[in-house]
Each structure stands twice: as C-alpha cells, then as structure tokens.
PDB file of C-alpha atoms and ligand atoms in Angstrom:
ATOM      1  CA  MET A   1      80.685  97.371  75.968  1.00 55.00           C
ATOM      2  CA  ASN A   2      82.138 100.768  75.034  1.00 66.00           C
ATOM      3  CA  HIS A   3      82.260 103.381  77.768  1.00 73.00           C
ATOM      4  CA  PRO A   4      82.686 107.026  76.723  1.00 81.00           C
ATOM      5  CA  GLU A   5      85.470 108.970  78.550  1.00 83.00           C
ATOM      6  CA  THR A   6      82.867 111.153  80.310  1.00 90.00           C
ATOM      7  CA  GLU A   7      81.378 108.030  81.902  1.00 93.00           C
ATOM      8  CA  PHE A   8      84.835 106.988  83.158  1.00 96.00           C
ATOM      9  CA  GLU A   9      85.330 110.489  84.557  1.00 95.00           C
ATOM     10  CA  TYR A  10      82.040 110.238  86.428  1.00 96.00           C
ATOM     11  CA  LEU A  11      82.877 106.766  87.780  1.00 97.00           C
ATOM     12  CA  ARG A  12      86.358 107.956  88.850  1.00 97.00           C
ATOM     13  CA  LYS A  13      84.885 110.919  90.767  1.00 97.00           C
ATOM     14  CA  LYS A  14      82.372 108.638  92.439  1.00 97.00           C
ATOM     15  CA  MET A  15      85.092 106.119  93.384  1.00 97.00           C
ATOM     16  CA  VAL A  16      87.109 108.882  95.108  1.00 98.00           C
ATOM     17  CA  GLU A  17      84.072 110.136  97.015  1.00 97.00           C
ATOM     18  CA  THR A  18      82.758 106.724  98.049  1.00 97.00           C
ATOM     19  CA  HIS A  19      85.807 104.531  98.582  1.00 97.00           C
ATOM     20  CA  LEU A  20      88.555 107.015  99.490  1.00 98.00           C
ATOM     21  CA  LEU A  21      86.943 110.107 101.054  1.00 97.00           C
ATOM     22  CA  GLY A  22      84.179 107.843 102.366  1.00 97.00           C
ATOM     23  CA  ARG A  23      86.841 106.020 104.380  1.00 97.00           C
ATOM     24  CA  ASP A  24      90.022 107.538 105.852  1.00 96.00           C
ATOM     25  CA  ILE A  25      91.864 108.978 102.863  1.00 98.00           C
ATOM     26  CA  ARG A  26      92.219 112.695 103.676  1.00 97.00           C
ATOM     27  CA  ASP A  27      95.454 113.776 101.939  1.00 98.00           C
ATOM     28  CA  LYS A  28      94.309 116.258  99.272  1.00 98.00           C
ATOM     29  CA  LYS A  29      97.297 115.531  97.020  1.00 98.00           C
ATOM     30  CA  VAL A  30      96.513 111.802  97.053  1.00 98.00           C
ATOM     31  CA  LEU A  31      92.812 112.440  96.363  1.00 98.00           C
ATOM     32  CA  ASP A  32      93.688 114.789  93.473  1.00 98.00           C
ATOM     33  CA  ALA A  33      96.031 112.187  91.959  1.00 98.00           C
ATOM     34  CA  PHE A  34      93.225 109.603  92.074  1.00 98.00           C
ATOM     35  CA  ARG A  35      90.850 112.127  90.458  1.00 97.00           C
ATOM     36  CA  LYS A  36      93.359 112.506  87.626  1.00 97.00           C
ATOM     37  CA  VAL A  37      94.884 109.090  86.813  1.00 98.00           C
ATOM     38  CA  PRO A  38      92.634 107.024  84.482  1.00 97.00           C
ATOM     39  CA  ARG A  39      92.673 103.569  86.163  1.00 97.00           C
ATOM     40  CA  HIS A  40      90.675 102.090  83.258  1.00 97.00           C
ATOM     41  CA  LYS A  41      93.710 102.534  80.982  1.00 97.00           C
ATOM     42  CA  PHE A  42      95.803 100.234  83.215  1.00 97.00           C
ATOM     43  CA  VAL A  43      93.465  97.226  82.971  1.00 96.00           C
ATOM     44  CA  ASP A  44      92.429  94.902  80.168  1.00 95.00           C
ATOM     45  CA  PRO A  45      89.812  96.745  78.039  1.00 94.00           C
ATOM     46  CA  ALA A  46      87.382  93.874  78.716  1.00 95.00           C
ATOM     47  CA  MET A  47      87.499  94.804  82.440  1.00 95.00           C
ATOM     48  CA  SER A  48      87.457  98.590  82.071  1.00 95.00           C
ATOM     49  CA  GLY A  49      83.822  98.730  83.234  1.00 94.00           C
ATOM     50  CA  ASP A  50      85.031  97.468  86.637  1.00 96.00           C
ATOM     51  CA  ALA A  51      88.059  99.775  86.854  1.00 97.00           C
ATOM     52  CA  TYR A  52      86.419 102.166  89.346  1.00 97.00           C
ATOM     53  CA  ASN A  53      85.081  99.528  91.704  1.00 95.00           C
ATOM     54  CA  ASP A  54      87.004  99.036  94.930  1.00 95.00           C
ATOM     55  CA  PHE A  55      88.515  95.619  94.309  1.00 94.00           C
ATOM     56  CA  PRO A  56      91.661  94.153  92.740  1.00 95.00           C
ATOM     57  CA  LEU A  57      91.508  92.987  89.116  1.00 95.00           C
ATOM     58  CA  SER A  58      93.582  90.406  87.276  1.00 96.00           C
ATOM     59  CA  ILE A  59      96.379  91.785  85.077  1.00 96.00           C
ATOM     60  CA  GLY A  60      97.551  88.354  83.848  1.00 94.00           C
ATOM     61  CA  ASP A  61     100.467  86.114  84.908  1.00 94.00           C
ATOM     62  CA  GLY A  62      98.684  85.434  88.225  1.00 93.00           C
ATOM     63  CA  GLN A  63      99.110  89.092  89.279  1.00 94.00           C
ATOM     64  CA  THR A  64      96.645  91.846  90.185  1.00 95.00           C
ATOM     65  CA  ILE A  65      96.159  95.585  90.072  1.00 95.00           C
ATOM     66  CA  SER A  66      95.535  96.390  93.751  1.00 95.00           C
ATOM     67  CA  GLN A  67      92.259  97.648  95.201  1.00 96.00           C
ATOM     68  CA  PRO A  68      92.111 101.491  94.855  1.00 98.00           C
ATOM     69  CA  TYR A  69      91.588 102.051  98.603  1.00 98.00           C
ATOM     70  CA  MET A  70      94.705  99.998  99.459  1.00 98.00           C
ATOM     71  CA  VAL A  71      96.803 101.929  96.904  1.00 98.00           C
ATOM     72  CA  ALA A  72      95.531 105.232  98.321  1.00 98.00           C
ATOM     73  CA  LEU A  73      96.231 104.149 101.905  1.00 98.00           C
ATOM     74  CA  MET A  74      99.791 103.067 101.072  1.00 98.00           C
ATOM     75  CA  VAL A  75     100.517 106.301  99.236  1.00 98.00           C
ATOM     76  CA  GLN A  76      98.973 108.441 102.002  1.00 98.00           C
ATOM     77  CA  LEU A  77     101.183 106.653 104.579  1.00 98.00           C
ATOM     78  CA  LEU A  78     104.297 107.471 102.548  1.00 98.00           C
ATOM     79  CA  ASP A  79     103.570 111.233 102.954  1.00 98.00           C
ATOM     80  CA  ILE A  80     105.285 112.099  99.671  1.00 98.00           C
ATOM     81  CA  VAL A  81     106.514 115.656  99.050  1.00 98.00           C
ATOM     82  CA  LYS A  82     107.383 117.082  95.636  1.00 98.00           C
ATOM     83  CA  LYS A  83     111.164 116.757  96.017  1.00 98.00           C
ATOM     84  CA  ASP A  84     111.012 113.027  96.919  1.00 98.00           C
ATOM     85  CA  THR A  85     112.655 110.170  95.067  1.00 98.00           C
ATOM     86  CA  VAL A  86     110.465 107.085  95.421  1.00 99.00           C
ATOM     87  CA  LEU A  87     111.262 103.406  94.895  1.00 99.00           C
ATOM     88  CA  GLU A  88     108.354 101.081  94.102  1.00 98.00           C
ATOM     89  CA  ILE A  89     108.766  97.298  94.234  1.00 98.00           C
ATOM     90  CA  GLY A  90     106.147  95.544  92.080  1.00 98.00           C
ATOM     91  CA  THR A  91     105.115  97.764  89.162  1.00 98.00           C
ATOM     92  CA  GLY A  92     102.222  95.474  88.184  1.00 98.00           C
ATOM     93  CA  SER A  93      99.905  97.423  85.875  1.00 98.00           C
ATOM     94  CA  GLY A  94     101.748 100.715  86.470  1.00 98.00           C
ATOM     95  CA  PHE A  95      98.679 102.407  88.000  1.00 98.00           C
ATOM     96  CA  GLN A  96     100.263 102.990  91.416  1.00 98.00           C
ATOM     97  CA  THR A  97     103.459 104.101  89.639  1.00 98.00           C
ATOM     98  CA  ALA A  98     101.423 106.838  87.924  1.00 98.00           C
ATOM     99  CA  ILE A  99      99.889 107.955  91.246  1.00 98.00           C
ATOM    100  CA  LEU A 100     103.404 108.126  92.771  1.00 98.00           C
ATOM    101  CA  ALA A 101     104.701 110.059  89.752  1.00 98.00           C
ATOM    102  CA  GLU A 102     101.948 112.678  90.253  1.00 98.00           C
ATOM    103  CA  LEU A 103     103.262 113.357  93.761  1.00 98.00           C
ATOM    104  CA  ALA A 104     107.049 112.841  93.673  1.00 98.00           C
ATOM    105  CA  ASN A 105     110.029 114.267  91.838  1.00 98.00           C
ATOM    106  CA  SER A 106     110.998 110.878  90.432  1.00 98.00           C
ATOM    107  CA  VAL A 107     109.881 107.281  90.674  1.00 98.00           C
ATOM    108  CA  PHE A 108     112.005 104.150  90.232  1.00 99.00           C
ATOM    109  CA  SER A 109     109.900 101.021  89.849  1.00 98.00           C
ATOM    110  CA  ILE A 110     110.952  97.357  89.636  1.00 98.00           C
ATOM    111  CA  GLU A 111     108.818  94.479  88.340  1.00 98.00           C
ATOM    112  CA  ARG A 112     110.016  90.858  88.180  1.00 98.00           C
ATOM    113  CA  ILE A 113     107.745  89.811  85.279  1.00 98.00           C
ATOM    114  CA  GLU A 114     109.033  91.162  81.958  1.00 98.00           C
ATOM    115  CA  VAL A 115     105.678  91.178  80.143  1.00 97.00           C
ATOM    116  CA  LEU A 116     104.168  93.365  82.901  1.00 98.00           C
ATOM    117  CA  THR A 117     107.150  95.753  82.847  1.00 98.00           C
ATOM    118  CA  LYS A 118     106.733  96.201  79.086  1.00 98.00           C
ATOM    119  CA  ARG A 119     102.990  96.798  79.292  1.00 98.00           C
ATOM    120  CA  ALA A 120     103.283  99.257  82.193  1.00 98.00           C
ATOM    121  CA  LYS A 121     106.105 101.145  80.443  1.00 98.00           C
ATOM    122  CA  LYS A 122     103.979 101.536  77.322  1.00 98.00           C
ATOM    123  CA  VAL A 123     100.878 102.887  79.079  1.00 98.00           C
ATOM    124  CA  LEU A 124     102.938 105.223  81.290  1.00 98.00           C
ATOM    125  CA  GLU A 125     104.807 106.598  78.276  1.00 98.00           C
ATOM    126  CA  GLU A 126     101.554 107.060  76.361  1.00 97.00           C
ATOM    127  CA  SER A 127     100.181 108.917  79.406  1.00 96.00           C
ATOM    128  CA  GLY A 128     103.115 111.360  79.132  1.00 97.00           C
ATOM    129  CA  TYR A 129     105.056 110.610  82.350  1.00 98.00           C
ATOM    130  CA  SER A 130     108.722 111.585  82.098  1.00 97.00           C
ATOM    131  CA  ASN A 131     109.751 111.140  85.758  1.00 98.00           C
ATOM    132  CA  ILE A 132     109.483 107.319  85.871  1.00 98.00           C
ATOM    133  CA  ASN A 133     112.206 104.675  85.414  1.00 98.00           C
ATOM    134  CA  ILE A 134     111.147 101.007  85.262  1.00 98.00           C
ATOM    135  CA  LYS A 135     113.199  97.833  85.021  1.00 98.00           C
ATOM    136  CA  THR A 136     112.638  94.082  85.188  1.00 98.00           C
ATOM    137  CA  ASP A 137     114.563  92.657  88.144  1.00 98.00           C
ATOM    138  CA  ASP A 138     114.307  91.282  91.669  1.00 98.00           C
ATOM    139  CA  GLY A 139     113.089  94.316  93.602  1.00 98.00           C
ATOM    140  CA  THR A 140     114.031  92.792  96.977  1.00 98.00           C
ATOM    141  CA  LEU A 141     117.600  93.854  96.098  1.00 98.00           C
ATOM    142  CA  GLY A 142     116.502  97.480  95.671  1.00 98.00           C
ATOM    143  CA  TRP A 143     118.077  99.741  93.032  1.00 98.00           C
ATOM    144  CA  LYS A 144     121.507 100.650  94.459  1.00 98.00           C
ATOM    145  CA  GLU A 145     122.524 102.889  91.570  1.00 98.00           C
ATOM    146  CA  PHE A 146     119.803 105.472  92.409  1.00 98.00           C
ATOM    147  CA  ALA A 147     119.757 105.100  96.220  1.00 98.00           C
ATOM    148  CA  PRO A 148     119.113 106.565  98.727  1.00 98.00           C
ATOM    149  CA  PHE A 149     115.326 106.811  98.376  1.00 98.00           C
ATOM    150  CA  ASP A 150     113.113 109.123 100.425  1.00 98.00           C
ATOM    151  CA  LYS A 151     110.180 106.729 100.229  1.00 98.00           C
ATOM    152  CA  ILE A 152     109.880 103.020  99.369  1.00 99.00           C
ATOM    153  CA  VAL A 153     106.663 101.117  98.726  1.00 98.00           C
ATOM    154  CA  VAL A 154     106.439  97.354  98.332  1.00 98.00           C
ATOM    155  CA  THR A 155     103.265  96.191  96.589  1.00 98.00           C
ATOM    156  CA  ALA A 156     103.604  92.445  97.271  1.00 98.00           C
ATOM    157  CA  GLY A 157     103.530  90.496 100.543  1.00 98.00           C
ATOM    158  CA  SER A 158     106.910  89.708 102.122  1.00 98.00           C
ATOM    159  CA  PRO A 159     107.945  87.336 104.944  1.00 98.00           C
ATOM    160  CA  ASP A 160     110.066  90.185 106.335  1.00 98.00           C
ATOM    161  CA  VAL A 161     111.402  93.631 105.427  1.00 98.00           C
ATOM    162  CA  PRO A 162     114.182  93.081 102.845  1.00 98.00           C
ATOM    163  CA  ASN A 163     117.479  94.380 104.271  1.00 98.00           C
ATOM    164  CA  PRO A 164     118.686  96.025 101.033  1.00 98.00           C
ATOM    165  CA  LEU A 165     115.561  98.232 101.100  1.00 98.00           C
ATOM    166  CA  LEU A 166     116.307  99.401 104.651  1.00 98.00           C
ATOM    167  CA  GLU A 167     119.901 100.099 103.615  1.00 97.00           C
ATOM    168  CA  GLN A 168     118.770 102.116 100.576  1.00 98.00           C
ATOM    169  CA  LEU A 169     116.337 104.296 102.570  1.00 98.00           C
ATOM    170  CA  SER A 170     117.316 107.901 103.486  1.00 98.00           C
ATOM    171  CA  ILE A 171     117.449 108.987 107.116  1.00 98.00           C
ATOM    172  CA  GLY A 172     113.922 110.245 107.840  1.00 98.00           C
ATOM    173  CA  GLY A 173     112.626 108.090 104.982  1.00 98.00           C
ATOM    174  CA  ARG A 174     109.587 105.797 105.064  1.00 98.00           C
ATOM    175  CA  ILE A 175     108.828 102.279 103.837  1.00 98.00           C
ATOM    176  CA  VAL A 176     105.307 100.892 103.452  1.00 98.00           C
ATOM    177  CA  ILE A 177     105.248  97.113 103.085  1.00 99.00           C
ATOM    178  CA  PRO A 178     102.860  94.170 103.650  1.00 98.00           C
ATOM    179  CA  VAL A 179     104.600  91.657 105.966  1.00 98.00           C
ATOM    180  CA  GLY A 180     103.318  88.240 106.980  1.00 98.00           C
ATOM    181  CA  SER A 181     102.495  84.811 105.548  1.00 98.00           C
ATOM    182  CA  ARG A 182     102.001  84.012 101.864  1.00 96.00           C
ATOM    183  CA  PHE A 183      98.243  84.421 102.233  1.00 94.00           C
ATOM    184  CA  MET A 184      97.717  87.189 104.800  1.00 97.00           C
ATOM    185  CA  GLN A 185      99.819  90.118 105.892  1.00 98.00           C
ATOM    186  CA  ARG A 186      99.917  93.242 108.078  1.00 98.00           C
ATOM    187  CA  LEU A 187     100.519  96.540 106.335  1.00 98.00           C
ATOM    188  CA  MET A 188     103.581  98.011 108.063  1.00 98.00           C
ATOM    189  CA  LEU A 189     104.883 101.593 108.074  1.00 98.00           C
ATOM    190  CA  LEU A 190     108.592 101.913 108.909  1.00 98.00           C
ATOM    191  CA  GLU A 191     110.519 105.120 109.458  1.00 98.00           C
ATOM    192  CA  LYS A 192     114.331 105.306 109.528  1.00 98.00           C
ATOM    193  CA  ARG A 193     115.083 107.606 112.474  1.00 96.00           C
ATOM    194  CA  GLU A 194     118.851 107.255 112.143  1.00 93.00           C
ATOM    195  CA  GLU A 195     121.270 104.625 110.813  1.00 89.00           C
ATOM    196  CA  GLY A 196     120.309 101.368 112.557  1.00 89.00           C
ATOM    197  CA  ARG A 197     117.198 102.827 114.281  1.00 95.00           C
ATOM    198  CA  VAL A 198     113.867 102.162 112.598  1.00 97.00           C
ATOM    199  CA  SER A 199     110.392 102.726 114.059  1.00 98.00           C
ATOM    200  CA  GLU A 200     107.547 100.398 113.070  1.00 98.00           C
ATOM    201  CA  LYS A 201     103.779 100.852 113.009  1.00 98.00           C
ATOM    202  CA  ASP A 202     101.255  98.083 112.291  1.00 98.00           C
ATOM    203  CA  VAL A 203      98.569  99.796 110.182  1.00 98.00           C
ATOM    204  CA  CYS A 204      96.031  97.076 109.257  1.00 98.00           C
ATOM    205  CA  GLY A 205      95.538  93.593 107.857  1.00 98.00           C
ATOM    206  CA  CYS A 206      95.845  93.075 104.097  1.00 98.00           C
ATOM    207  CA  VAL A 207      96.185  90.424 101.386  1.00 97.00           C
ATOM    208  CA  PHE A 208      98.765  90.758  98.608  1.00 97.00           C
ATOM    209  CA  VAL A 209     100.349  88.433  96.046  1.00 96.00           C
ATOM    210  CA  PRO A 210     103.759  87.137  97.259  1.00 97.00           C
ATOM    211  CA  LEU A 211     106.988  89.103  96.919  1.00 98.00           C
ATOM    212  CA  ILE A 212     109.272  86.589  95.222  1.00 98.00           C
ATOM    213  CA  GLY A 213     113.018  87.109  95.348  1.00 98.00           C
ATOM    214  CA  ASP A 214     116.312  86.760  97.216  1.00 98.00           C
ATOM    215  CA  HIS A 215     114.970  88.652 100.266  1.00 98.00           C
ATOM    216  CA  GLY A 216     111.323  87.593  99.876  1.00 98.00           C
ATOM    217  CA  TRP A 217     109.663  84.228  99.213  1.00 98.00           C
ATOM    218  CA  LYS A 218     111.941  81.877  97.290  1.00 95.00           C
ATOM    219  CA  THR A 219     109.261  80.702  94.822  1.00 90.00           C
TER     220      THR A 219
HETATM  221  N1  LIG B   1     100.363  98.335  92.628  1.00 62.79           N
HETATM  222  C1  LIG B   1     100.333  97.574  91.414  1.00 62.79           C
HETATM  223  C2  LIG B   1      99.328  98.157  90.438  1.00 62.79           C
HETATM  224  O1  LIG B   1      98.872  99.287  90.664  1.00 62.79           O
HETATM  225  O2  LIG B   1      99.039  97.500  89.433  1.00 62.79           O
HETATM  226  C3  LIG B   1      99.997  96.140  91.685  1.00 62.79           C
HETATM  227  C4  LIG B   1     101.146  95.329  92.121  1.00 62.79           C
HETATM  228  S1  LIG B   1     100.801  93.608  92.252  1.00 62.79           S
HETATM  229  C5  LIG B   1      99.730  93.511  93.631  1.00 62.79           C
HETATM  230  C6  LIG B   1     102.377  93.050  92.879  1.00 62.79           C
HETATM  231  C7  LIG B   1     103.452  92.960  91.841  1.00 62.79           C
HETATM  232  O3  LIG B   1     104.684  92.646  92.492  1.00 62.79           O
HETATM  233  C8  LIG B   1     103.235  91.869  90.804  1.00 62.79           C
HETATM  234  O4  LIG B   1     103.198  92.435  89.524  1.00 62.79           O
HETATM  235  C9  LIG B   1     104.443  90.939  90.978  1.00 62.79           C
HETATM  236  O5  LIG B   1     104.902  90.377  89.780  1.00 62.79           O
HETATM  237  C10 LIG B   1     105.451  91.897  91.584  1.00 62.79           C
HETATM  238  N2  LIG B   1     106.568  91.261  92.308  1.00 62.79           N
HETATM  239  C11 LIG B   1     106.560  90.170  93.120  1.00 62.79           C
HETATM  240  N3  LIG B   1     107.802  89.938  93.591  1.00 62.79           N
HETATM  241  C12 LIG B   1     108.611  90.910  93.061  1.00 62.79           C
HETATM  242  C13 LIG B   1     110.007  91.214  93.173  1.00 62.79           C
HETATM  243  N4  LIG B   1     110.852  90.501  93.916  1.00 62.79           N
HETATM  244  N5  LIG B   1     110.471  92.279  92.491  1.00 62.79           N
HETATM  245  C14 LIG B   1     109.657  93.024  91.724  1.00 62.79           C
HETATM  246  N6  LIG B   1     108.348  92.787  91.575  1.00 62.79           N
HETATM  247  C15 LIG B   1     107.824  91.739  92.245  1.00 62.79           C
END
C-alpha cells in the first residue's frame, strides 16, 4: 500500500503525542527531532505503514530498529547539547543516528554488520546529514581515533559496560547502555565524575538484541 508523505507526517505527529509526550519524554529538543526525522525511510518499504507504531521492527540479519519510545528515552537520558561529540554503538537502521545528529555537533556510529552499515549510510546521506561518520567494526572497542566522547549510547544488550567505552568517555560525560543477560537487561545511565569515578543509575527494564564483540557477548 502506498502512503502519501502527508499521511506519514500525520502519523509521526500522533506517535510523538501518544507514545513520547504521552509517557515521560519531556525534552523539547528530543521531541522536535522525532517530529522531524522520517522513521518510515529507515525501514523496509513493505513495513512503512507500521513505522510510527511504538514497537521494534525487523531490519534483516536478525536485527531490529528499536521501539521509538526506547530510542527517545535513551537520547533524553544522554542530555545532548549542541557542542557534543557522540559515539553510538549499533547503527542498525540509522534512525537513532539521525536523531542524535539533529542534537549533537557530530556523531560517530559503529555497526558490526556490513550490510546494515551500507544501508544506513545511504539513507543518512540521502537525508542530507553531514555530521555523521559510520564504520563497520566491533563497537565494544570504541573509536579511539576520535575519543574522548561527550556522550556514548549502546543500542544492544551487554553483559557489562565495555571498559574501552568508559576509557573513551570525557569527564562529565554520560553513557546509556542496556546491561544484563542475553534476553533481558536493565537500562543503565552512567556518568564519569572524574577519572576512575563513575556514578550509575538503573533506569528501567528493557530487551535488546545482544552486543557481540570482544567486550560483549562472544557469539
Ligand atoms: N538504534 C538502532 C536503530 O535505530 O535502528 C537499532 C539498533 S539494533 C537494536 C542493535 C544493533 O547493534 C544491531 O544492528 C547489531 O548488529 C549491532 N551490534 C551488536 N553488537 C555490536 C558491536 N559489537 N558493535 C557494533 N554494533 C553491534
């Protein structure tokens, strides 16, 4: 079924009102980014009719584009300001990358599955973003060359917080990461107070695909 752009615009507005404002997303910058970024362009055209519902969708290779509310919550917790350099682990469809790029100075994003990196790069370029760098690699190692990062977001579930990410975080910087078992995690917010001193807050339960890598799950 073909949906005209005006219908997508209407559905996007409704999604923000119902699933974000209707819950606890209050950061105006985050809400404005969600009003702007066309989520339907980041999913398979056959699923675009579901793009503004509040659930994850398959993006192939066993991976998912996360539920809009969860993306909004993670981004709100990061408290991004315009000068920030952000590292994202798990590009997936590139949708969250676009939301981050609306808010930050620059975004570095790592995806371990090449075909997803290529697809996300294409849609983000076509959307006109010039402040995003993406590569295919093991994101649990971080991206040393461009560190330190003001904010880091991990979009897959990890058994623990990967050490290289803590090392590559600025003083005063924040990490949002799902930590737990392969099938269920807690969304954690960490803040680096000073070198070697990190505060932790348990935000809520969540379910993400596994973070696979040297400092994540091994397979
Ligand atoms: N937020 C994304 C979006 O908007 O589409 C969805 C991300 S999806 C839930 C998690 C992604 O993390 C998957 O694409 C998966 O391949 C990726 N991933 C898992 N382990 C990784 C690793 N070590 N490094 C980089 N990406 C990884």
